[in-house]
Amino acid sequence: MKTIHKLSFVLCTLCLCTLFLGCNKKSSPFDVSGDCRIDSLVLDTYPGKVDHAARTVVVAVPEVHDDHLMTLTTLRLSAGATASLREGDQVNMTSPIAIHVENGNVYQDYKVSVKHDEARILSFVLNENYIGIIDQVARTISVSVPIGTDVKALVPTVKMTAGATLTPANGVPCDFSNPVDFTVKYNTASATYKVTVTEKANPVVLYLGLAETVGQLNPEEQAAVTWMLSNVEKSDYASFADLAAGRVVMTDCKVIWWHFHKDGGMQGKEAFEANAPEAVDVFALDKLKEFYQSGGSFLLTRYAVNLPFYLGEKECFPNNAWGGKELEAELVSSPWEFAITGHTDHPLWQNLTMDPTVSDHVYTCDAGYKITNSTAQYHIGMDWGGYDDRTVFQEKTGAKDIAGGADAVVAWEFPRSDAHGAIICIGSGCYDWYTIADPADYTEYYHANVAKITENAFNYLKN
């Protein structure tokens, strides 16, 4: 019985070592009496922050520090442990390195990296509505506001490097009659951005939303608007209430974009009307119809694809709609795509990043991305009824399909006519702007196609 107790003791010791120390074991004979930790580490004169759970050491250095040849001036290990590097060794820290720590028959590797002090303004918004376009090289921020805006007391909301300080202070009204310098500081880093506010001309591209301001939109819609305001010339945001009240000058407007997200999805006329009353309210609808019948065009994405019926088109409520919740978004294990078979020459699908082996599929997100898969599309086939084939789809809706596989239409177009402008609808769940995934967990590659498709749509509809 004593032998069994001893064996149990050894096994328990090994389990505890694995659970609490995170160490690996080597082959027999076993010596698991020691720890294998890095307790402290200094490169040159800069101490590292040790995370035993993640097995990482991050060393903060000045913004302009040369990482090519750094000296390991201090390396303190747990009692009895040895490491693959010693004090006095010189290392190239332009990329992370690994330090192997052993103690008897247990070991573990630590990832050591250098993080430069950084002082950056990451986003700049005035009055929760007017988004600044940031040039990180020139250190300038340009903000456009509607004509007649009082620029002498605009309130900045600034996101910047974590832990940094800002002058003038964040959230305090400021006079932007002339350019204002905003200085952000973090440790050894400092940067000054010149913020210029100008009154803009009437928008050519207008994003309509249910919220009063951009800052009140949900993250998915806010990401779409932020991209537009930062990249599309003469673009602006307005609410449906603004449009109904006549607070939006539509003289130069060519395209209205509405990207409508709702966690959990929605399907059918009743659900759409319950969730978007501002859009189908008679006063806003009068303005939308007037715009459309005067030759104006629409880009409608996600659940906004239900709007054409209210503009005077035929039956056009997608029969296959669903969606997840943003905080419970689905992890993408490999890039997602939709088919454009037979429509590869359409202007929307030009100059995209394509898989060279699949010329009739568009990829829009990357492995590691988290997506709600919010979808509003048409199922095609006799098994569901309603839309037995694409001919029936076109006859019932008056639209032309421009993307989708054998049993689905995920993008469609109501062509321009003498009586109205054009409408592009994109209901694919692959068309997604916002992810809760950490940017470090995926590489932005195919996801850039979402912005390019949108840009293509604007250019197509404006002309």
Short mmCIF file of C-alpha atoms in Angstrom, two decimals:
data_model
loop_
_atom_site.label_atom_id
_atom_site.label_comp_id
_atom_site.label_asym_id
_atom_site.label_seq_id
_atom_site.Cartn_x
_atom_site.Cartn_y
_atom_site.Cartn_z
CA MET A 1 0.00 0.00 0.00
CA LYS A 2 2.89 2.36 0.71
CA THR A 3 4.14 1.87 -2.86
CA ILE A 4 0.74 2.83 -4.23
CA HIS A 5 0.69 5.93 -2.02
CA LYS A 6 4.11 6.98 -3.31
CA LEU A 7 3.05 6.48 -6.92
CA SER A 8 -0.09 8.51 -6.29
CA PHE A 9 2.02 11.24 -4.73
CA VAL A 10 4.29 11.44 -7.81
CA LEU A 11 1.32 11.56 -10.18
CA CYS A 12 -0.35 14.27 -8.11
CA THR A 13 2.87 16.25 -8.10
CA LEU A 14 3.07 16.06 -11.89
CA CYS A 15 -0.55 17.21 -12.24
CA LEU A 16 -0.01 20.12 -9.87
CA CYS A 17 3.11 21.15 -11.78
CA THR A 18 1.15 21.21 -15.02
CA LEU A 19 -1.84 23.04 -13.56
CA PHE A 20 -0.12 25.64 -11.45
CA LEU A 21 3.26 26.12 -13.10
CA GLY A 22 2.23 25.58 -16.71
CA CYS A 23 5.46 23.58 -17.17
CA ASN A 24 6.06 20.69 -19.54
CA LYS A 25 7.76 17.46 -18.47
CA LYS A 26 10.74 15.71 -20.00
CA SER A 27 11.34 11.96 -20.18
CA SER A 28 12.21 9.80 -17.13
CA PRO A 29 13.71 9.90 -14.57
CA PHE A 30 11.41 12.64 -13.19
CA ASP A 31 12.54 15.69 -11.23
CA VAL A 32 9.57 17.99 -10.83
CA SER A 33 10.58 19.68 -7.62
CA GLY A 34 11.37 23.11 -9.09
CA ASP A 35 9.62 25.97 -10.85
CA CYS A 36 10.55 27.21 -14.32
CA ARG A 37 9.60 30.89 -14.30
CA ILE A 38 11.07 34.16 -15.43
CA ASP A 39 10.64 36.39 -12.39
CA SER A 40 12.14 39.53 -13.89
CA LEU A 41 13.80 40.61 -17.11
CA VAL A 42 15.46 43.86 -18.23
CA LEU A 43 16.60 44.74 -21.76
CA ASP A 44 19.13 47.59 -21.77
CA THR A 45 17.59 49.68 -18.97
CA TYR A 46 13.94 48.82 -19.68
CA PRO A 47 12.15 46.33 -17.39
CA GLY A 48 9.74 43.81 -18.87
CA LYS A 49 6.21 43.05 -17.73
CA VAL A 50 6.00 39.30 -17.06
CA ASP A 51 2.72 37.44 -17.59
CA HIS A 52 3.16 33.91 -16.25
CA ALA A 53 -0.27 32.72 -17.43
CA ALA A 54 0.36 33.80 -21.03
CA ARG A 55 4.10 33.04 -20.80
CA THR A 56 4.98 36.43 -22.22
CA VAL A 57 7.32 39.29 -21.35
CA VAL A 58 6.62 42.71 -22.87
CA VAL A 59 9.33 45.37 -22.63
CA ALA A 60 8.21 48.99 -23.09
CA VAL A 61 10.85 51.17 -24.78
CA PRO A 62 10.95 54.78 -26.05
CA GLU A 63 9.25 55.61 -29.32
CA VAL A 64 12.52 55.91 -31.29
CA HIS A 65 14.56 53.20 -29.56
CA ASP A 66 16.79 51.01 -31.76
CA ASP A 67 15.80 47.36 -31.20
CA HIS A 68 18.45 45.73 -33.38
CA LEU A 69 20.98 45.05 -30.61
CA MET A 70 19.67 45.07 -27.04
CA THR A 71 21.48 43.72 -23.98
CA LEU A 72 19.84 41.32 -21.55
CA THR A 73 21.00 43.19 -18.47
CA THR A 74 18.83 41.33 -15.96
CA LEU A 75 17.34 37.83 -16.03
CA ARG A 76 16.00 36.48 -12.75
CA LEU A 77 14.63 32.94 -12.75
CA SER A 78 12.93 30.74 -10.16
CA ALA A 79 15.34 28.89 -7.87
CA GLY A 80 17.35 26.21 -9.65
CA ALA A 81 16.16 27.13 -13.15
CA THR A 82 18.35 27.76 -16.18
CA ALA A 83 17.53 29.59 -19.45
CA SER A 84 18.58 29.53 -23.08
CA LEU A 85 19.88 33.11 -22.66
CA ARG A 86 22.08 34.62 -19.98
CA GLU A 87 22.63 38.06 -18.55
CA GLY A 88 24.93 40.01 -20.84
CA ASP A 89 23.70 38.33 -24.03
CA GLN A 90 22.80 40.66 -26.89
CA VAL A 91 19.62 40.03 -28.84
CA ASN A 92 17.88 41.42 -31.92
CA MET A 93 14.45 42.52 -30.73
CA THR A 94 13.04 43.76 -34.04
CA SER A 95 10.76 40.73 -33.73
CA PRO A 96 9.73 38.62 -30.70
CA ILE A 97 12.16 36.00 -29.35
CA ALA A 98 11.67 32.88 -27.23
CA ILE A 99 13.50 32.13 -23.98
CA HIS A 100 13.51 28.48 -22.95
CA VAL A 101 13.49 27.94 -19.16
CA GLU A 102 14.29 24.54 -17.58
CA ASN A 103 14.29 23.23 -14.03
CA GLY A 104 15.01 19.54 -13.68
CA ASN A 105 12.49 17.72 -15.84
CA VAL A 106 10.11 20.61 -16.33
CA TYR A 107 10.38 23.49 -18.75
CA GLN A 108 8.45 26.24 -20.48
CA ASP A 109 9.07 28.89 -23.13
CA TYR A 110 8.43 32.60 -22.72
CA LYS A 111 7.74 34.90 -25.66
CA VAL A 112 9.65 38.17 -25.22
CA SER A 113 8.70 41.21 -27.27
CA VAL A 114 9.36 44.95 -27.38
CA LYS A 115 6.57 47.53 -27.43
CA HIS A 116 7.45 51.08 -28.37
CA ASP A 117 5.85 53.99 -26.58
CA GLU A 118 3.23 55.46 -28.87
CA ALA A 119 1.10 58.57 -28.74
CA ARG A 120 -1.67 58.58 -31.31
CA ILE A 121 -5.15 59.92 -31.80
CA LEU A 122 -7.12 56.94 -33.08
CA SER A 123 -10.47 58.63 -33.69
CA PHE A 124 -11.79 62.18 -33.44
CA VAL A 125 -15.49 63.10 -33.41
CA LEU A 126 -17.14 66.48 -32.81
CA ASN A 127 -20.55 66.72 -31.11
CA GLU A 128 -20.85 62.90 -31.37
CA ASN A 129 -21.69 63.31 -35.04
CA TYR A 130 -18.93 64.84 -37.16
CA ILE A 131 -16.11 62.35 -37.76
CA GLY A 132 -12.58 63.56 -38.36
CA ILE A 133 -10.41 62.22 -41.18
CA ILE A 134 -7.00 61.49 -39.62
CA ASP A 135 -3.70 61.64 -41.51
CA GLN A 136 -1.25 59.85 -39.22
CA VAL A 137 1.76 60.85 -41.33
CA ALA A 138 1.03 64.58 -41.59
CA ARG A 139 -0.57 64.59 -38.09
CA THR A 140 -3.66 66.41 -39.33
CA ILE A 141 -7.36 65.88 -38.69
CA SER A 142 -10.02 67.30 -41.02
CA VAL A 143 -13.62 67.58 -39.87
CA SER A 144 -16.51 68.70 -42.07
CA VAL A 145 -19.68 70.13 -40.54
CA PRO A 146 -22.91 71.31 -42.19
CA ILE A 147 -23.11 74.90 -43.37
CA GLY A 148 -24.34 77.15 -40.56
CA THR A 149 -22.93 75.03 -37.70
CA ASP A 150 -21.68 77.03 -34.71
CA VAL A 151 -18.00 76.04 -34.68
CA LYS A 152 -17.12 78.10 -31.58
CA ALA A 153 -18.28 75.50 -29.04
CA LEU A 154 -17.89 72.05 -30.55
CA VAL A 155 -17.24 69.15 -28.16
CA PRO A 156 -14.46 66.70 -29.15
CA THR A 157 -14.66 63.00 -28.32
CA VAL A 158 -11.20 61.55 -28.81
CA LYS A 159 -9.96 57.97 -28.67
CA MET A 160 -6.21 57.68 -28.28
CA THR A 161 -3.38 55.43 -27.14
CA ALA A 162 -4.36 53.70 -23.88
CA GLY A 163 -3.04 55.61 -20.89
CA ALA A 164 -2.20 58.74 -22.87
CA THR A 165 -3.08 62.32 -21.91
CA LEU A 166 -4.59 64.94 -24.20
CA THR A 167 -4.39 68.73 -24.43
CA PRO A 168 -6.87 70.42 -24.86
CA ALA A 169 -8.90 68.09 -22.68
CA ASN A 170 -11.21 65.43 -24.06
CA GLY A 171 -14.93 66.26 -23.91
CA VAL A 172 -14.50 70.00 -23.25
CA PRO A 173 -16.10 72.50 -25.71
CA CYS A 174 -13.55 74.13 -27.97
CA ASP A 175 -13.52 77.02 -30.45
CA PHE A 176 -12.68 75.71 -33.94
CA SER A 177 -12.99 79.05 -35.75
CA ASN A 178 -9.30 78.50 -36.50
CA PRO A 179 -7.25 75.28 -36.57
CA VAL A 180 -6.61 73.83 -33.09
CA ASP A 181 -3.55 71.81 -32.04
CA PHE A 182 -4.27 68.68 -29.98
CA THR A 183 -1.25 67.13 -28.24
CA VAL A 184 -1.29 63.52 -27.05
CA LYS A 185 1.45 62.19 -24.73
CA TYR A 186 2.31 58.73 -23.45
CA ASN A 187 5.54 58.05 -21.55
CA THR A 188 8.35 59.14 -23.90
CA ALA A 189 6.07 59.59 -26.91
CA SER A 190 4.35 62.80 -27.94
CA ALA A 191 2.45 63.89 -31.06
CA THR A 192 0.58 67.05 -32.01
CA TYR A 193 -2.32 66.93 -34.46
CA LYS A 194 -3.68 70.03 -36.20
CA VAL A 195 -7.49 69.87 -36.32
CA THR A 196 -9.24 71.89 -38.99
CA VAL A 197 -13.03 72.26 -39.15
CA THR A 198 -14.66 73.37 -42.40
CA GLU A 199 -18.25 73.86 -43.44
CA LYS A 200 -18.98 71.39 -46.21
CA ALA A 201 -21.01 71.52 -49.38
CA ASN A 202 -24.21 69.55 -49.75
CA PRO A 203 -23.64 65.77 -49.74
CA VAL A 204 -23.45 63.70 -52.91
CA VAL A 205 -23.64 60.46 -50.91
CA LEU A 206 -25.91 60.46 -47.85
CA TYR A 207 -26.08 57.72 -45.22
CA LEU A 208 -29.47 57.59 -43.52
CA GLY A 209 -29.86 55.97 -40.11
CA LEU A 210 -32.45 55.56 -37.39
CA ALA A 211 -30.21 57.18 -34.74
CA GLU A 212 -29.97 60.91 -34.19
CA THR A 213 -26.15 60.89 -34.38
CA VAL A 214 -23.40 58.59 -35.63
CA GLY A 215 -22.29 57.95 -32.05
CA GLN A 216 -25.71 56.48 -31.22
CA LEU A 217 -25.61 53.87 -33.99
CA ASN A 218 -24.88 50.23 -33.18
CA PRO A 219 -21.24 49.12 -33.78
CA GLU A 220 -21.99 47.48 -37.16
CA GLU A 221 -23.67 50.56 -38.62
CA GLN A 222 -21.19 52.93 -36.98
CA ALA A 223 -18.26 51.09 -38.58
CA ALA A 224 -19.89 51.47 -42.02
CA VAL A 225 -20.58 55.19 -41.55
CA THR A 226 -17.11 55.90 -40.18
CA TRP A 227 -15.52 54.31 -43.23
CA MET A 228 -17.76 56.33 -45.57
CA LEU A 229 -17.11 59.68 -43.90
CA SER A 230 -13.36 59.01 -43.91
CA ASN A 231 -13.11 57.76 -47.49
CA VAL A 232 -15.98 59.02 -49.65
CA GLU A 233 -15.78 62.58 -50.87
CA LYS A 234 -18.82 64.79 -50.18
CA SER A 235 -20.53 62.23 -47.97
CA ASP A 236 -22.60 62.89 -44.86
CA TYR A 237 -24.76 61.25 -42.21
CA ALA A 238 -28.36 62.19 -41.37
CA SER A 239 -31.21 60.55 -39.52
CA PHE A 240 -34.58 59.73 -41.05
CA ALA A 241 -35.98 62.33 -38.65
CA ASP A 242 -33.61 64.93 -40.13
CA LEU A 243 -34.83 64.06 -43.62
CA ALA A 244 -38.49 64.22 -42.60
CA ALA A 245 -37.99 67.60 -40.93
CA GLY A 246 -36.26 69.09 -43.95
CA ARG A 247 -32.93 69.52 -42.16
CA VAL A 248 -31.01 67.83 -45.00
CA VAL A 249 -30.19 69.72 -48.20
CA MET A 250 -30.62 67.18 -51.02
CA THR A 251 -29.75 69.44 -53.95
CA ASP A 252 -26.54 67.61 -54.89
CA CYS A 253 -27.36 64.16 -53.50
CA LYS A 254 -27.05 61.26 -55.94
CA VAL A 255 -27.04 58.22 -53.63
CA ILE A 256 -28.69 57.35 -50.30
CA TRP A 257 -27.10 54.47 -48.40
CA TRP A 258 -28.78 52.63 -45.57
CA HIS A 259 -27.02 49.72 -43.83
CA PHE A 260 -29.54 48.45 -41.29
CA HIS A 261 -28.40 45.97 -38.63
CA LYS A 262 -30.50 44.30 -35.93
CA ASP A 263 -29.10 41.67 -33.57
CA GLY A 264 -30.94 38.40 -34.11
CA GLY A 265 -32.16 39.35 -37.57
CA MET A 266 -35.63 40.03 -38.94
CA GLN A 267 -37.76 38.61 -41.73
CA GLY A 268 -40.80 39.92 -43.50
CA LYS A 269 -42.84 43.10 -43.76
CA GLU A 270 -44.25 43.01 -40.23
CA ALA A 271 -40.83 42.63 -38.57
CA PHE A 272 -39.31 45.36 -40.73
CA GLU A 273 -42.05 47.86 -39.91
CA ALA A 274 -41.78 47.09 -36.20
CA ASN A 275 -38.03 47.72 -36.16
CA ALA A 276 -37.76 50.65 -38.58
CA PRO A 277 -40.75 52.93 -37.97
CA GLU A 278 -38.77 56.08 -38.81
CA ALA A 279 -38.02 54.69 -42.27
CA VAL A 280 -41.60 53.78 -43.18
CA ASP A 281 -43.21 56.78 -41.49
CA VAL A 282 -45.25 58.64 -44.10
CA PHE A 283 -43.30 61.90 -43.80
CA ALA A 284 -39.86 60.35 -44.33
CA LEU A 285 -41.29 58.05 -47.01
CA ASP A 286 -42.58 61.04 -48.97
CA LYS A 287 -39.05 62.45 -49.03
CA LEU A 288 -37.55 59.10 -50.05
CA LYS A 289 -40.06 58.62 -52.86
CA GLU A 290 -39.50 62.15 -54.11
CA PHE A 291 -35.75 61.52 -54.21
CA TYR A 292 -36.18 58.17 -56.00
CA GLN A 293 -38.70 59.43 -58.55
CA SER A 294 -36.43 62.39 -59.34
CA GLY A 295 -33.65 60.02 -60.41
CA GLY A 296 -31.88 59.49 -57.08
CA SER A 297 -30.46 56.05 -56.32
CA PHE A 298 -30.16 53.81 -53.26
CA LEU A 299 -27.62 51.37 -51.88
CA LEU A 300 -29.50 49.17 -49.40
CA THR A 301 -27.57 46.61 -47.37
CA ARG A 302 -28.48 43.99 -44.76
CA TYR A 303 -32.09 44.45 -43.54
CA ALA A 304 -32.46 47.76 -45.39
CA VAL A 305 -33.09 45.61 -48.49
CA ASN A 306 -36.76 45.59 -47.41
CA LEU A 307 -37.19 49.27 -48.31
CA PRO A 308 -37.81 49.07 -52.12
CA PHE A 309 -41.43 47.93 -51.63
CA TYR A 310 -42.18 51.25 -49.91
CA LEU A 311 -40.55 53.16 -52.77
CA GLY A 312 -43.05 51.69 -55.21
CA GLU A 313 -41.44 48.43 -56.31
CA LYS A 314 -43.23 45.07 -56.41
CA GLU A 315 -43.20 42.36 -53.75
CA CYS A 316 -39.64 42.38 -52.49
CA PHE A 317 -39.33 41.09 -48.96
CA PRO A 318 -36.57 38.43 -48.74
CA ASN A 319 -37.96 35.03 -47.78
CA ASN A 320 -34.78 33.79 -46.09
CA ALA A 321 -33.48 36.08 -43.32
CA TRP A 322 -31.69 35.48 -40.04
CA GLY A 323 -28.81 36.81 -37.94
CA GLY A 324 -26.73 36.30 -34.84
CA LYS A 325 -25.88 38.65 -32.01
CA GLU A 326 -22.78 40.84 -32.19
CA LEU A 327 -21.48 39.78 -28.75
CA GLU A 328 -21.99 36.12 -29.69
CA ALA A 329 -20.57 36.40 -33.20
CA GLU A 330 -19.47 33.28 -35.06
CA LEU A 331 -15.74 32.64 -35.46
CA VAL A 332 -14.70 32.28 -39.10
CA SER A 333 -12.27 29.36 -39.50
CA SER A 334 -11.62 30.11 -43.19
CA PRO A 335 -12.60 32.96 -45.57
CA TRP A 336 -16.31 33.26 -46.39
CA GLU A 337 -17.59 33.96 -49.88
CA PHE A 338 -20.62 34.24 -52.16
CA ALA A 339 -21.01 33.35 -55.83
CA ILE A 340 -21.20 35.87 -58.69
CA THR A 341 -21.52 33.22 -61.38
CA GLY A 342 -22.81 34.81 -64.58
CA HIS A 343 -22.34 38.32 -63.18
CA THR A 344 -18.56 38.69 -62.96
CA ASP A 345 -18.67 41.68 -65.33
CA HIS A 346 -21.03 43.72 -63.10
CA PRO A 347 -19.39 46.98 -61.90
CA LEU A 348 -19.85 45.98 -58.23
CA TRP A 349 -17.44 43.06 -58.53
CA GLN A 350 -14.53 44.84 -60.20
CA ASN A 351 -11.00 45.34 -58.79
CA LEU A 352 -11.58 43.08 -55.78
CA THR A 353 -9.04 40.85 -54.06
CA MET A 354 -9.88 37.48 -55.55
CA ASP A 355 -8.85 33.88 -55.08
CA PRO A 356 -7.15 33.20 -58.45
CA THR A 357 -8.48 29.64 -58.47
CA VAL A 358 -12.14 30.72 -58.08
CA SER A 359 -12.92 33.56 -60.46
CA ASP A 360 -16.70 33.62 -59.84
CA HIS A 361 -16.70 33.88 -56.03
CA VAL A 362 -16.18 36.98 -53.89
CA TYR A 363 -14.50 36.53 -50.50
CA THR A 364 -15.26 39.13 -47.83
CA CYS A 365 -13.78 38.03 -44.50
CA ASP A 366 -10.76 36.18 -43.18
CA ALA A 367 -9.96 33.34 -40.79
CA GLY A 368 -10.17 34.60 -37.20
CA TYR A 369 -12.86 37.17 -38.02
CA LYS A 370 -16.07 37.03 -35.94
CA ILE A 371 -19.30 37.58 -37.87
CA THR A 372 -23.02 37.72 -37.06
CA ASN A 373 -23.88 36.21 -40.46
CA SER A 374 -26.83 38.63 -40.68
CA THR A 375 -28.62 37.67 -43.87
CA ALA A 376 -31.62 38.87 -45.88
CA GLN A 377 -31.73 36.93 -49.15
CA TYR A 378 -34.07 35.03 -51.45
CA HIS A 379 -34.22 31.25 -51.46
CA ILE A 380 -34.69 29.97 -55.02
CA GLY A 381 -36.28 26.58 -55.57
CA MET A 382 -39.58 24.71 -55.63
CA ASP A 383 -38.86 23.13 -52.22
CA TRP A 384 -39.72 26.39 -50.45
CA GLY A 385 -42.29 27.79 -52.85
CA GLY A 386 -42.63 31.42 -53.83
CA TYR A 387 -39.58 31.68 -56.07
CA ASP A 388 -39.28 28.47 -58.06
CA ASP A 389 -36.50 29.84 -60.26
CA ARG A 390 -34.78 33.12 -61.16
CA THR A 391 -37.34 33.95 -63.81
CA VAL A 392 -40.09 33.84 -61.18
CA PHE A 393 -37.90 35.92 -58.84
CA GLN A 394 -37.48 38.63 -61.50
CA GLU A 395 -41.16 38.63 -62.44
CA LYS A 396 -42.35 38.90 -58.84
CA THR A 397 -39.87 41.49 -57.60
CA GLY A 398 -38.99 43.43 -60.75
CA ALA A 399 -35.34 43.06 -59.78
CA LYS A 400 -32.36 41.45 -61.53
CA ASP A 401 -30.18 39.05 -59.53
CA ILE A 402 -26.48 39.97 -59.58
CA ALA A 403 -25.04 37.48 -57.04
CA GLY A 404 -25.92 34.15 -55.44
CA GLY A 405 -25.48 30.42 -55.77
CA ALA A 406 -27.78 27.86 -57.33
CA ASP A 407 -30.46 28.19 -54.65
CA ALA A 408 -30.11 31.81 -53.50
CA VAL A 409 -30.08 35.44 -54.61
CA VAL A 410 -27.85 37.44 -52.23
CA ALA A 411 -27.53 40.68 -54.23
CA TRP A 412 -29.97 42.21 -56.70
CA GLU A 413 -30.66 45.39 -58.64
CA PHE A 414 -33.68 47.44 -59.56
CA PRO A 415 -32.49 49.07 -62.80
CA ARG A 416 -32.77 52.78 -63.45
CA SER A 417 -35.70 53.91 -65.61
CA ASP A 418 -37.23 57.14 -66.84
CA ALA A 419 -39.50 57.05 -63.78
CA HIS A 420 -36.87 56.55 -61.05
CA GLY A 421 -33.25 55.98 -60.13
CA ALA A 422 -31.58 52.63 -59.46
CA ILE A 423 -31.44 50.46 -56.34
CA ILE A 424 -28.65 48.04 -55.41
CA CYS A 425 -29.50 45.56 -52.63
CA ILE A 426 -26.90 43.39 -50.83
CA GLY A 427 -28.37 40.89 -48.39
CA SER A 428 -25.51 38.41 -48.07
CA GLY A 429 -24.37 37.58 -44.55
CA CYS A 430 -20.82 37.90 -45.89
CA TYR A 431 -21.27 41.68 -46.20
CA ASP A 432 -20.12 42.68 -42.72
CA TRP A 433 -18.35 45.78 -41.38
CA TYR A 434 -17.73 45.20 -37.67
CA THR A 435 -16.16 42.36 -35.72
CA ILE A 436 -15.62 41.87 -32.00
CA ALA A 437 -12.48 39.87 -32.82
CA ASP A 438 -9.17 41.32 -31.71
CA PRO A 439 -7.33 42.63 -34.83
CA ALA A 440 -4.35 40.58 -33.68
CA ASP A 441 -6.38 37.39 -34.17
CA TYR A 442 -6.86 37.76 -37.92
CA THR A 443 -5.13 39.31 -40.92
CA GLU A 444 -7.16 41.84 -42.92
CA TYR A 445 -7.09 40.58 -46.50
CA TYR A 446 -10.40 39.64 -48.10
CA HIS A 447 -12.38 41.84 -45.67
CA ALA A 448 -11.16 44.92 -47.58
CA ASN A 449 -13.50 43.77 -50.38
CA VAL A 450 -16.49 44.98 -48.34
CA ALA A 451 -15.28 48.57 -48.62
CA LYS A 452 -14.33 48.16 -52.29
CA ILE A 453 -17.76 46.74 -53.19
CA THR A 454 -19.39 49.71 -51.45
CA GLU A 455 -17.14 52.18 -53.25
CA ASN A 456 -17.97 50.47 -56.57
CA ALA A 457 -21.68 50.73 -55.77
CA PHE A 458 -21.42 54.47 -55.10
CA ASN A 459 -19.54 55.10 -58.34
CA TYR A 460 -22.01 52.98 -60.31
CA LEU A 461 -25.10 54.59 -58.81
CA LYS A 462 -23.79 58.16 -59.08
CA ASN A 463 -23.39 57.70 -62.81
#
